[in-house]
Amino acid sequence: MSDAILQTRNLKKRFGALAATDDVSIDLRAGEIHAIIGPNGAGKSTLIAQICGGLAPDSGTVHLMGRDVTQDSTADRARAGLARTFQISALAMEDTVLENVVLGALGASGRPWQFWTRALSDRSLTAIAEAALERVGLIDQRHMRCAALSHGQRRQLEVAVALTLSPKAFVMDEPMAGLGAEGSHQMTALLDQLRAEAPILLVEHDMDAVFALADRISVLVYGKVIASGSVDEIRSSSTVRVAYLGEEA
Amino acid sequence: MIPERLVNWVALLGLLAVPLWAVVVDEPFTITLVTRAVILAIAAVGLNIALGIGGLVSLGHAVFFGIGGYAMGILAYHAQTFTSLNLIGLVIPGTKSMPVIWLVAIVISALAAWIIGLLSLRTSGVYFIMITLAFGQMFFYFAISWSAYGGEDGLSIYVRNGFPGLNTLVPIQFFGLCLVLLCVVLFLNARLQNAPFGLALNAARQVPTRVETVGLNPVRLKLVAFVISGAITGLAGALFADLNRFVSPTMFSWQLSGELIVLIIIGGVGRLYGPVIGACLFVALEHWLGGLTEFWHVYLGLILLAIVLFARGGIIGLLTGKEGAHV
Ligand SMILES: Nc1ncnc2c1ncn2[C@@H]1O[C@H](COP(=O)(O)OP(=O)(O)OP(=O)(O)O)[C@@H](O)[C@H]1O
Ligand SMILES: [Mg+2]
């Protein structure tokens, strides 16, 4: 086997007549950011759902750290070291920002069966949670209700929750969406540091960020990987230009 | 707006003051009425853990109320007839001791909640409501046909069960016992709600996918909440049977499950004292309106409608100005 942390082999998923994932084999190696780009509806989120659990592929496998996790539940994959951020925020809207990250720390601790101690007074949880908020720049908002956050702040919180898991690999679905120029900048800097801790499979529409960050890029169109390579290779590929980057070339 | 803490304290002090006043003016019936409210409040605190924090709309919580009731009824019946209970070769003597009865009620309700929860939590939404309702009906009809313990007529217990150091036949003493248990249950609820378990359960209600992605199992969290919830409602059932010195299949009825939900909605879903305020109001309405008209449920329905439409946070939400109700 290769040294890939995360690996898909021949993943296939159909929704009726639509091939949403069409024989996708990609891998994520230690220390890298592997960007997945592609037009709307290309099947990027569908691919992520199969990698992280929640959507079962019709065929093909997902390996994490060399182990086949295709049949494992979402929670099992998370415990095995996979941290996912959602394109559409999946956060506890009625809870505070801090409570949302403490939930992550609690998941990582694997000890939710405590009925007596105060979660927010447990330093082993809040220390991890606050460190994560610090890194994404949300520490001042920690007592705000999640519902009161801006769209961009919710993206940051998604990333903060993933950080609390200290994962083996990150899988992020459009973390820059709605961040604005400055937010994007900060997020780019954060992801840049993060790759040393764990590699990132990054789905992103923001091409400046992708070209700045990615070690490798795979281009997904109609569920198929039509090209895969370094930033320069993808930039200069005529297939990619025609299929996707047309307006940017 | 009034702070929620103040509302809670006023409710608790009110619960203490009214029966004491009733002792002074010698109105034992008022004490019985307030005791009834306190016991219903305990049952609803139990349900509120599943419903308010876990988002589980159980229309079968009367199962646990009834199990508690029959645990009391059966044990006391054997004690008063000097017989013993034969359970597949196991000979169990009856008892008139409240603590023992409570323990049995709690353990059996918890066990039933675990089995019912295991099956019901495979579904969610309307299907969960229907399955829990179906379990309720199953127990209801079983109790009706259980002729060994009175069948449709139920069981009468002649003397209220005992508690060490108290004379439970004195209404105010039995009331005090129930009030202490309500406080204990509220304290448990408060701790649990702020503990890691409560935090995770609260998130499992709102976004189960998030809970999964941090490596926790939302269904397992809800199952444990359902078990705790059932156990508390079971305890209330044992007290309710002791208050009336009578237990019958109506304790298993779906109307009772519905009333528990209604009184939580009136008080405030997911609020610590929602069940307490709801139960007091419910018993008061039942008494006053029930004395005026046979159709008091219609008025109760109207009040419920008004609250659902105009005060999503129930009475507590209305008083504290915090609308945010969930479910
Ligand atoms: N559960 C589903 N049932 C049927 N079709 C689906 C389902 N989920 C996704 N699709 C379809 O599969 C295709 C891929 O969707 P997906 O969300 O993966 O695209 P995407 O690449 O993430 O797009 P975007 O850039 O807009 O996020 C789309 O045509 C979508 O309509
Ligand atoms: Mg998508």
Coordinates of C-alpha atoms and ligand atoms in Angstrom, one line a residue:
Chain A
M1 CA 0.0 0.0 0.0
S2 CA 1.0 3.6 -0.5
D3 CA 1.7 6.1 2.3
A4 CA -1.7 7.8 1.7
I5 CA -3.5 8.8 4.9
L6 CA -6.8 8.8 3.1
Q7 CA -7.7 6.9 -0.1
T8 CA -10.7 6.2 -2.3
R9 CA -10.7 3.5 -4.8
N10 CA -13.2 3.3 -7.7
L11 CA -16.0 5.0 -5.8
K12 CA -19.3 5.0 -7.6
K13 CA -22.6 6.6 -6.7
R14 CA -25.7 7.0 -8.8
F15 CA -28.8 9.0 -8.1
G16 CA -31.2 7.5 -10.6
A17 CA -29.8 8.2 -14.0
L18 CA -27.2 10.7 -12.7
A19 CA -23.7 9.4 -12.0
A20 CA -22.8 11.7 -9.1
T21 CA -19.6 9.9 -8.4
D22 CA -18.1 8.1 -11.3
D23 CA -15.1 5.8 -10.5
V24 CA -13.3 8.2 -8.3
S25 CA -9.9 7.2 -7.0
I26 CA -8.0 9.9 -5.2
D27 CA -5.6 10.0 -2.3
L28 CA -4.4 12.4 0.4
R29 CA -0.8 12.1 1.5
A30 CA 0.8 13.3 4.7
G31 CA 1.6 17.0 4.8
E32 CA -0.3 18.0 1.7
I33 CA -3.3 20.0 0.7
H34 CA -5.2 18.2 -2.1
A35 CA -7.8 20.5 -3.6
I36 CA -10.9 19.2 -5.4
I37 CA -12.3 21.7 -7.8
G38 CA -15.2 21.5 -10.2
P39 CA -18.3 23.3 -11.4
N40 CA -21.5 23.4 -9.4
G41 CA -23.2 20.0 -9.2
A42 CA -20.0 18.2 -10.2
G43 CA -20.4 15.8 -7.2
K44 CA -17.8 17.3 -4.8
S45 CA -20.1 17.3 -1.7
T46 CA -21.4 13.9 -2.7
L47 CA -17.8 12.5 -2.8
I48 CA -17.1 14.0 0.6
A49 CA -20.2 12.5 2.1
Q50 CA -19.0 9.0 0.9
I51 CA -15.6 9.6 2.3
C52 CA -16.8 10.8 5.7
G53 CA -19.9 8.5 6.0
G54 CA -23.5 9.5 5.8
L55 CA -23.8 8.4 2.2
A56 CA -22.9 4.8 1.2
P57 CA -21.2 4.4 -2.2
D58 CA -22.7 1.9 -4.7
S59 CA -19.3 0.4 -5.1
G60 CA -15.6 1.2 -4.3
T61 CA -13.8 1.6 -1.0
V62 CA -12.5 4.3 1.3
H63 CA -9.3 3.7 3.3
L64 CA -8.2 5.7 6.3
M65 CA -4.6 5.1 7.5
G66 CA -4.6 1.9 5.4
R67 CA -7.8 0.5 7.0
D68 CA -11.0 -0.1 5.0
V69 CA -13.6 2.2 6.6
T70 CA -16.2 1.9 3.8
Q71 CA -18.7 0.1 6.1
D72 CA -18.0 2.2 9.2
S73 CA -20.4 4.8 10.6
T74 CA -19.7 8.5 10.5
A75 CA -19.0 8.5 14.2
D76 CA -16.5 5.6 13.8
R77 CA -14.7 7.4 11.0
A78 CA -14.5 10.5 13.1
R79 CA -13.0 8.5 16.0
A80 CA -10.6 7.0 13.6
G81 CA -9.3 10.5 12.8
L82 CA -11.4 12.1 10.1
A83 CA -12.6 15.7 10.6
R84 CA -15.1 17.1 8.3
T85 CA -16.5 20.6 7.8
F86 CA -19.8 21.1 6.0
Q87 CA -20.6 23.3 3.0
I88 CA -23.9 24.1 4.7
S89 CA -23.0 24.7 8.3
A90 CA -24.1 21.9 10.6
L91 CA -23.9 23.7 14.0
A92 CA -26.1 23.8 17.1
M93 CA -27.7 27.1 16.4
E94 CA -29.3 27.6 19.8
D95 CA -26.0 26.9 21.6
T96 CA -23.2 29.4 22.1
V97 CA -20.0 29.4 20.0
L98 CA -18.1 27.9 22.9
E99 CA -20.6 25.1 23.5
N100 CA -20.3 24.1 19.8
V101 CA -16.5 23.7 20.1
V102 CA -16.7 22.1 23.5
L103 CA -18.9 19.5 21.8
G104 CA -16.0 18.7 19.5
A105 CA -13.6 18.4 22.4
L106 CA -16.1 16.2 24.1
G107 CA -16.3 13.9 21.0
A108 CA -12.5 13.8 20.9
S109 CA -12.3 12.8 24.6
G110 CA -14.8 10.0 23.9
R111 CA -16.4 10.6 27.4
P112 CA -19.9 11.9 26.9
W113 CA -21.3 9.8 29.7
Q114 CA -20.8 12.3 32.5
F115 CA -24.0 13.4 34.1
W116 CA -22.8 15.5 37.0
T117 CA -19.8 17.7 36.2
R118 CA -20.3 21.0 34.4
A119 CA -19.1 20.7 30.8
L120 CA -18.1 24.4 30.6
S121 CA -16.1 24.2 33.9
D122 CA -14.1 21.2 32.6
R123 CA -10.7 22.7 31.8
S124 CA -9.7 19.6 29.8
L125 CA -12.5 20.4 27.4
T126 CA -12.6 24.2 27.4
A127 CA -8.8 24.6 27.0
I128 CA -9.0 22.6 23.7
A129 CA -12.1 24.5 22.7
E130 CA -10.7 27.9 23.4
A131 CA -7.4 27.2 21.6
A132 CA -9.4 26.2 18.5
L133 CA -11.5 29.4 18.7
E134 CA -8.3 31.4 19.1
R135 CA -6.9 29.9 15.9
V136 CA -9.8 30.7 13.7
G137 CA -10.3 34.1 15.2
L138 CA -13.6 33.6 17.0
I139 CA -12.4 33.8 20.6
D140 CA -14.1 37.1 21.2
Q141 CA -17.4 35.7 20.0
R142 CA -17.3 32.6 22.3
H143 CA -20.4 33.6 24.4
M144 CA -22.5 34.6 21.4
R145 CA -25.3 32.3 20.2
C146 CA -24.4 30.5 17.1
A147 CA -27.5 31.7 15.4
A148 CA -26.3 35.3 15.8
L149 CA -23.1 34.7 13.8
S150 CA -22.6 35.9 10.3
H151 CA -22.3 33.4 7.5
G152 CA -18.6 33.7 7.4
Q153 CA -18.2 33.3 11.1
R154 CA -20.1 30.0 10.9
R155 CA -17.6 28.8 8.3
Q156 CA -14.8 29.6 10.8
L157 CA -16.7 27.9 13.6
E158 CA -17.0 24.8 11.4
V159 CA -13.2 24.7 11.1
A160 CA -12.8 25.3 14.8
V161 CA -14.9 22.3 15.6
A162 CA -12.8 20.2 13.2
L163 CA -9.6 21.5 15.0
T164 CA -10.8 20.2 18.4
L165 CA -10.7 16.7 17.1
S166 CA -6.9 16.7 16.4
P167 CA -7.6 14.5 13.4
K168 CA -5.4 12.5 11.1
A169 CA -7.0 14.1 8.1
F170 CA -9.2 17.1 7.4
V171 CA -12.0 17.0 4.8
M172 CA -13.3 20.5 4.2
D173 CA -16.2 21.5 2.0
E174 CA -15.8 25.1 0.9
P175 CA -14.4 26.7 4.1
M176 CA -13.9 30.0 2.4
A177 CA -17.4 30.5 1.1
G178 CA -18.8 33.8 2.3
L179 CA -15.7 34.8 4.2
G180 CA -14.9 38.0 2.3
A181 CA -11.5 39.1 1.3
E182 CA -9.9 39.5 4.7
G183 CA -11.5 36.4 6.1
S184 CA -10.4 34.4 3.2
H185 CA -6.9 35.6 3.7
Q186 CA -6.9 34.6 7.4
M187 CA -8.4 31.2 6.5
T188 CA -5.8 30.6 3.8
A189 CA -3.0 31.4 6.3
L190 CA -4.6 29.0 8.8
L191 CA -5.0 26.1 6.4
D192 CA -1.4 26.7 5.3
Q193 CA -0.2 26.0 8.8
L194 CA -2.6 23.2 9.4
R195 CA -1.3 21.0 6.6
A196 CA 1.7 20.2 8.8
E197 CA -0.6 18.8 11.5
A198 CA -2.8 16.8 9.2
P199 CA -3.3 16.8 5.5
I200 CA -6.4 18.5 4.0
L201 CA -8.7 17.4 1.3
L202 CA -10.1 20.7 0.3
V203 CA -13.1 21.4 -1.8
E204 CA -13.1 25.1 -2.7
H205 CA -14.4 27.5 -5.3
D206 CA -12.1 30.3 -4.4
M207 CA -9.4 29.8 -7.0
D208 CA -6.9 32.3 -5.5
A209 CA -7.0 30.3 -2.3
V210 CA -6.7 27.0 -4.2
F211 CA -3.8 28.1 -6.2
A212 CA -2.1 29.5 -3.2
L213 CA -2.6 26.5 -1.0
A214 CA -2.8 23.3 -3.0
D215 CA 0.0 20.8 -3.5
R216 CA -2.2 18.9 -5.9
I217 CA -5.5 19.6 -7.6
S218 CA -8.0 17.1 -8.9
V219 CA -10.7 18.4 -11.2
L220 CA -14.1 16.8 -10.9
V221 CA -16.7 17.2 -13.7
Y222 CA -19.9 15.2 -13.9
G223 CA -18.7 13.0 -11.1
K224 CA -15.4 12.0 -12.9
V225 CA -11.9 13.1 -12.2
I226 CA -10.9 14.6 -15.5
A227 CA -7.4 15.8 -14.5
S228 CA -5.1 15.6 -11.5
G229 CA -1.8 17.2 -11.0
S230 CA 0.2 20.1 -9.5
V231 CA -1.1 23.6 -9.6
D232 CA 1.0 24.4 -12.7
E233 CA -0.1 21.3 -14.5
I234 CA -3.8 22.0 -13.9
R235 CA -3.4 25.7 -14.8
S236 CA -1.9 24.9 -18.1
S237 CA -4.0 21.9 -19.0
S238 CA -6.2 22.6 -21.9
T239 CA -8.8 20.0 -21.0
V240 CA -9.3 21.7 -17.6
R241 CA -9.5 25.1 -19.2
V242 CA -12.2 24.0 -21.6
A243 CA -14.1 22.0 -19.0
Y244 CA -13.9 24.4 -16.1
L245 CA -11.4 27.1 -15.9
G246 CA -12.4 28.7 -19.2
E247 CA -13.2 32.1 -17.8
E248 CA -10.0 32.2 -15.7
A249 CA -7.5 31.3 -18.4
Chain B
M1 CA -38.6 41.1 32.0
I2 CA -38.4 38.8 35.0
P3 CA -35.2 36.6 35.4
E4 CA -36.0 32.9 35.0
R5 CA -34.4 32.2 38.4
L6 CA -36.9 34.4 40.1
V7 CA -39.8 32.7 38.3
N8 CA -38.4 29.4 39.5
W9 CA -38.1 30.5 43.1
V10 CA -41.6 32.0 43.2
A11 CA -43.0 28.7 41.8
L12 CA -41.2 26.7 44.4
L13 CA -42.1 29.0 47.3
G14 CA -45.7 29.0 46.0
L15 CA -45.7 25.2 46.1
L16 CA -44.6 25.3 49.7
A17 CA -46.8 28.2 50.9
V18 CA -50.2 27.0 49.6
P19 CA -50.2 23.7 51.4
L20 CA -48.9 25.3 54.6
W21 CA -51.7 27.8 54.4
A22 CA -54.1 24.9 53.8
V23 CA -52.9 23.3 57.0
V24 CA -53.6 26.5 58.9
V25 CA -57.1 26.9 57.6
D26 CA -57.6 23.1 57.7
E27 CA -58.3 22.4 54.1
P28 CA -56.8 18.9 53.5
F29 CA -58.3 18.7 50.0
T30 CA -56.2 21.7 48.8
I31 CA -53.1 19.8 50.1
T32 CA -54.1 16.7 48.0
L33 CA -54.6 19.0 45.0
V34 CA -51.1 20.5 45.3
T35 CA -49.6 17.1 45.9
R36 CA -51.2 15.9 42.7
A37 CA -49.6 18.9 40.9
V38 CA -46.2 18.1 42.4
I39 CA -46.4 14.4 41.3
L40 CA -47.5 15.4 37.8
A41 CA -44.6 17.8 37.8
I42 CA -42.2 15.0 38.7
A43 CA -43.6 12.9 35.8
A44 CA -43.3 15.8 33.4
V45 CA -39.7 16.7 34.6
G46 CA -38.9 13.1 33.5
L47 CA -40.6 13.6 30.1
N48 CA -39.0 17.0 29.7
I49 CA -35.5 15.4 29.7
A50 CA -36.5 13.3 26.6
L51 CA -38.7 15.9 25.0
G52 CA -37.1 19.2 25.9
I53 CA -33.4 18.3 25.7
G54 CA -33.5 15.2 23.5
G55 CA -36.4 16.4 21.2
L56 CA -38.1 13.0 21.6
V57 CA -41.9 13.5 21.4
S58 CA -43.0 10.5 23.3
L59 CA -46.7 9.9 23.3
G60 CA -46.2 6.8 25.4
H61 CA -44.8 8.1 28.6
A62 CA -47.9 6.9 30.4
V63 CA -46.3 3.5 30.1
F64 CA -43.7 4.4 32.7
F65 CA -46.3 6.2 34.8
G66 CA -48.4 3.1 34.8
I67 CA -45.5 0.8 35.5
G68 CA -44.7 2.9 38.5
G69 CA -48.3 2.8 39.6
Y70 CA -48.6 -1.0 39.1
A71 CA -45.3 -1.6 40.9
M72 CA -46.8 0.1 43.9
G73 CA -50.2 -1.5 43.4
I74 CA -48.9 -5.1 43.0
L75 CA -46.4 -4.9 45.9
A76 CA -48.8 -3.3 48.3
Y77 CA -51.6 -5.7 47.2
H78 CA -49.5 -8.7 48.1
A79 CA -48.5 -7.1 51.4
Q80 CA -52.1 -6.3 52.4
T81 CA -53.4 -9.8 51.4
F82 CA -50.4 -11.5 53.0
T83 CA -49.6 -13.3 49.8
S84 CA -46.5 -13.3 47.7
L85 CA -45.7 -12.7 44.1
N86 CA -44.6 -15.7 42.0
L87 CA -42.5 -14.6 39.1
I88 CA -41.3 -17.6 37.1
G89 CA -40.2 -19.6 40.1
L90 CA -39.1 -16.5 42.0
V91 CA -41.1 -15.9 45.2
I92 CA -41.2 -12.2 46.0
P93 CA -42.9 -10.9 49.1
G94 CA -45.1 -7.8 49.0
T95 CA -44.1 -4.6 50.7
K96 CA -45.6 -1.5 52.2
S97 CA -42.3 0.4 52.2
M98 CA -42.2 3.4 49.9
P99 CA -38.4 3.4 49.3
V100 CA -38.5 -0.3 48.2
I101 CA -41.5 0.4 46.0
W102 CA -39.8 3.4 44.4
L103 CA -36.7 1.5 43.7
V104 CA -38.7 -1.3 42.0
A105 CA -40.7 1.3 40.0
I106 CA -37.6 3.1 38.9
V107 CA -35.7 -0.1 37.8
I108 CA -38.7 -1.6 35.9
S109 CA -39.5 1.7 34.2
A110 CA -35.9 2.1 33.2
L111 CA -35.8 -1.4 31.8
A112 CA -39.1 -0.8 29.9
A113 CA -37.8 2.5 28.6
W114 CA -34.6 0.9 27.4
I115 CA -36.5 -1.8 25.4
I116 CA -39.1 0.7 24.0
G117 CA -36.4 3.2 23.2
L118 CA -34.2 0.7 21.5
L119 CA -37.1 -0.1 19.1
S120 CA -38.6 3.3 18.8
L121 CA -35.4 5.2 18.2
R122 CA -34.9 3.4 14.9
T123 CA -37.5 5.9 13.7
S124 CA -38.0 9.6 14.2
G125 CA -40.5 12.4 13.8
V126 CA -44.1 11.2 13.4
Y127 CA -43.1 7.6 13.3
F128 CA -41.5 7.9 16.7
I129 CA -44.7 9.4 18.1
M130 CA -46.8 6.6 16.6
I131 CA -44.6 3.8 17.9
T132 CA -44.5 5.2 21.4
L133 CA -48.2 5.6 21.2
A134 CA -48.6 2.0 20.1
F135 CA -46.5 0.8 23.1
G136 CA -48.7 2.9 25.4
Q137 CA -51.9 1.2 24.0
M138 CA -50.3 -2.2 24.3
F139 CA -49.7 -1.7 28.0
F140 CA -53.1 -0.2 28.5
Y141 CA -54.9 -3.2 27.0
F142 CA -52.6 -5.6 28.8
A143 CA -53.5 -3.9 32.2
I144 CA -57.2 -4.1 31.3
S145 CA -57.0 -7.9 30.7
W146 CA -54.7 -8.6 33.7
S147 CA -57.4 -9.9 35.9
A148 CA -55.1 -11.1 38.7
Y149 CA -54.6 -7.4 39.5
G150 CA -58.1 -6.1 39.1
G151 CA -58.2 -5.8 35.3
E152 CA -60.4 -2.9 34.2
D153 CA -61.4 -2.1 37.8
G154 CA -57.9 -1.6 39.0
L155 CA -56.5 -2.2 42.5
S156 CA -57.4 -0.5 45.7
I157 CA -54.8 -0.2 48.4
Y158 CA -56.4 0.4 51.8
V159 CA -53.6 2.1 53.7
R160 CA -51.0 4.4 52.2
N161 CA -47.5 2.9 52.1
G162 CA -45.0 3.9 54.8
F163 CA -41.8 5.9 54.8
P164 CA -39.4 5.5 57.8
G165 CA -39.9 8.3 60.3
L166 CA -43.0 9.8 58.7
N167 CA -46.7 9.3 59.0
T168 CA -47.6 9.3 55.3
L169 CA -51.4 9.3 56.2
V170 CA -51.1 12.9 57.2
P171 CA -51.5 14.8 54.0
I172 CA -48.9 17.5 54.6
Q173 CA -46.3 14.9 55.4
F174 CA -46.9 12.9 52.2
F175 CA -46.9 16.2 50.4
G176 CA -43.5 17.1 51.9
L177 CA -42.1 13.8 50.8
C178 CA -43.3 14.4 47.2
L179 CA -42.0 18.0 47.2
V180 CA -38.5 16.8 48.3
L181 CA -38.5 14.2 45.5
L182 CA -39.5 17.0 43.0
C183 CA -36.6 19.1 44.2
V184 CA -34.2 16.1 43.9
V185 CA -35.4 15.4 40.4
L186 CA -35.1 19.0 39.4
F187 CA -31.6 19.1 40.8
L188 CA -30.7 16.0 38.9
N189 CA -32.1 17.5 35.7
A190 CA -30.2 20.8 36.2
R191 CA -26.9 18.9 36.7
L192 CA -27.5 16.6 33.8
Q193 CA -28.4 19.5 31.5
N194 CA -25.1 21.3 32.1
A195 CA -23.0 18.2 32.1
P196 CA -21.2 16.8 29.1
F197 CA -24.1 14.4 28.5
G198 CA -26.6 17.3 28.5
L199 CA -24.4 19.3 26.1
A200 CA -24.1 16.4 23.7
L201 CA -27.8 15.5 24.0
N202 CA -28.8 19.1 23.4
A203 CA -26.7 19.1 20.2
A204 CA -28.1 15.7 19.2
R205 CA -31.6 17.2 19.2
Q206 CA -30.5 20.2 17.0
V207 CA -28.0 18.6 14.6
P208 CA -27.5 14.9 14.8
T209 CA -25.1 15.0 11.9
R210 CA -22.8 17.3 13.8
V211 CA -22.8 15.0 16.8
E212 CA -21.8 12.1 14.5
T213 CA -19.0 14.1 12.9
V214 CA -17.3 14.6 16.3
G215 CA -17.5 10.9 16.9
L216 CA -20.5 10.5 19.1
N217 CA -23.6 8.4 18.5
P218 CA -26.7 10.6 18.7
V219 CA -29.1 7.7 18.9
R220 CA -27.3 6.2 21.9
L221 CA -27.4 9.6 23.7
K222 CA -31.1 9.8 23.1
L223 CA -31.6 6.2 24.3
V224 CA -29.9 7.0 27.6
A225 CA -32.0 10.2 27.9
F226 CA -35.1 8.1 27.3
V227 CA -34.2 5.6 30.0
I228 CA -33.5 8.4 32.6
S229 CA -36.7 10.0 31.5
G230 CA -38.8 6.9 31.9
A231 CA -37.3 6.1 35.3
I232 CA -38.3 9.5 36.7
T233 CA -41.8 9.2 35.2
G234 CA -42.0 5.7 36.7
L235 CA -41.2 7.1 40.2
A236 CA -44.0 9.7 39.7
G237 CA -46.4 6.9 38.9
A238 CA -45.6 5.1 42.2
L239 CA -46.3 8.3 44.1
F240 CA -49.5 9.0 42.1
A241 CA -50.8 5.5 43.0
D242 CA -50.0 6.1 46.6
L243 CA -51.7 9.5 46.6
N244 CA -54.9 7.9 45.3
R245 CA -54.4 4.6 47.1
F246 CA -55.6 3.2 43.8
V247 CA -54.2 2.1 40.5
S248 CA -56.0 1.3 37.3
P249 CA -55.3 1.0 33.6
T250 CA -56.1 4.7 33.0
M251 CA -52.6 5.4 34.3
F252 CA -51.5 3.8 31.0
S253 CA -53.9 5.8 28.8
W254 CA -52.7 7.9 25.9
Q255 CA -54.6 10.8 27.3
L256 CA -52.3 10.9 30.2
S257 CA -49.2 10.8 27.9
G258 CA -50.8 13.7 26.0
E259 CA -51.6 15.7 29.2
L260 CA -47.9 15.4 30.2
I261 CA -46.9 16.9 26.9
V262 CA -49.5 19.6 27.1
L263 CA -48.5 20.7 30.6
I264 CA -44.8 20.9 29.5
I265 CA -45.8 23.0 26.5
I266 CA -47.9 25.3 28.7
G267 CA -45.0 25.7 31.2
G268 CA -42.2 25.9 28.6
V269 CA -40.5 23.1 26.7
G270 CA -36.9 22.5 27.8
R271 CA -37.2 24.9 30.7
L272 CA -36.1 23.4 34.0
Y273 CA -39.3 24.6 35.7
G274 CA -41.5 24.3 32.7
P275 CA -43.1 21.1 34.0
V276 CA -43.6 22.5 37.4
I277 CA -45.4 25.6 36.3
G278 CA -47.3 23.6 33.7
A279 CA -48.4 21.0 36.2
C280 CA -49.6 23.6 38.7
L281 CA -51.6 25.4 36.0
F282 CA -53.0 22.2 34.7
V283 CA -54.2 21.0 38.1
A284 CA -55.6 24.4 38.9
L285 CA -57.5 24.5 35.6
E286 CA -58.7 21.0 35.9
H287 CA -60.1 21.8 39.3
W288 CA -61.6 25.2 38.7
L289 CA -62.8 24.7 35.1
G290 CA -63.6 21.1 35.8
G291 CA -66.0 22.3 38.6
L292 CA -67.7 24.8 36.3
T293 CA -68.1 22.8 33.1
E294 CA -67.8 19.2 32.0
F295 CA -66.1 20.4 28.8
W296 CA -63.1 21.9 30.5
H297 CA -60.8 20.2 28.1
V298 CA -62.1 22.5 25.4
Y299 CA -60.9 25.5 27.4
L300 CA -57.6 23.8 28.1
G301 CA -57.3 23.2 24.3
L302 CA -57.9 26.9 23.7
I303 CA -55.2 27.9 26.2
L304 CA -52.8 25.4 24.6
L305 CA -53.6 26.8 21.2
A306 CA -53.0 30.4 22.4
I307 CA -49.6 29.4 23.9
V308 CA -48.5 27.5 20.8
L309 CA -49.5 30.4 18.5
F310 CA -48.4 33.4 20.6
A311 CA -46.0 32.2 23.3
R312 CA -43.7 29.5 21.9
G313 CA -41.6 29.5 25.1
G314 CA -44.7 28.7 27.3
I315 CA -45.5 30.6 30.4
I316 CA -41.9 30.8 31.4
G317 CA -41.0 32.1 28.0
L318 CA -43.7 34.7 28.3
L319 CA -42.6 35.9 31.8
T320 CA -38.9 35.9 31.1
G321 CA -39.2 37.4 27.6
K322 CA -37.2 34.6 26.1
E323 CA -39.2 33.2 23.3
G324 CA -36.7 30.5 22.1
A325 CA -38.6 27.3 22.4
H326 CA -37.5 24.2 20.6
V327 CA -39.1 21.1 19.2
Ligands
LIG1 N1 -29.5 12.9 -2.3 C1 -29.5 13.2 -3.6 N2 -30.4 12.7 -4.4 C2 -30.4 13.0 -5.7 N3 -29.5 13.8 -6.3 C3 -28.5 14.3 -5.6 C4 -28.5 14.1 -4.2 N4 -27.4 14.7 -3.7 C5 -26.8 15.3 -4.7 N5 -27.5 15.1 -5.9 C6 -27.1 15.6 -7.2 O1 -25.8 15.1 -7.4 C7 -25.1 16.1 -8.1 C8 -23.8 16.5 -7.3 O2 -24.2 17.2 -6.2 P1 -23.1 17.8 -5.2 O3 -23.8 18.5 -4.1 O4 -22.2 16.7 -4.8 O5 -22.3 18.8 -6.1 P2 -21.1 19.8 -5.7 O6 -20.0 19.5 -6.6 O7 -20.9 19.7 -4.2 O8 -21.8 21.2 -6.1 P3 -21.6 22.6 -5.4 O9 -20.3 23.2 -5.9 O10 -22.8 23.4 -5.8 O11 -21.5 22.4 -3.9 C9 -26.0 17.3 -8.3 O12 -26.6 17.2 -9.6 C10 -27.1 17.1 -7.3 O13 -28.3 17.6 -7.7
MG2 MG -21.0 21.0 -2.7

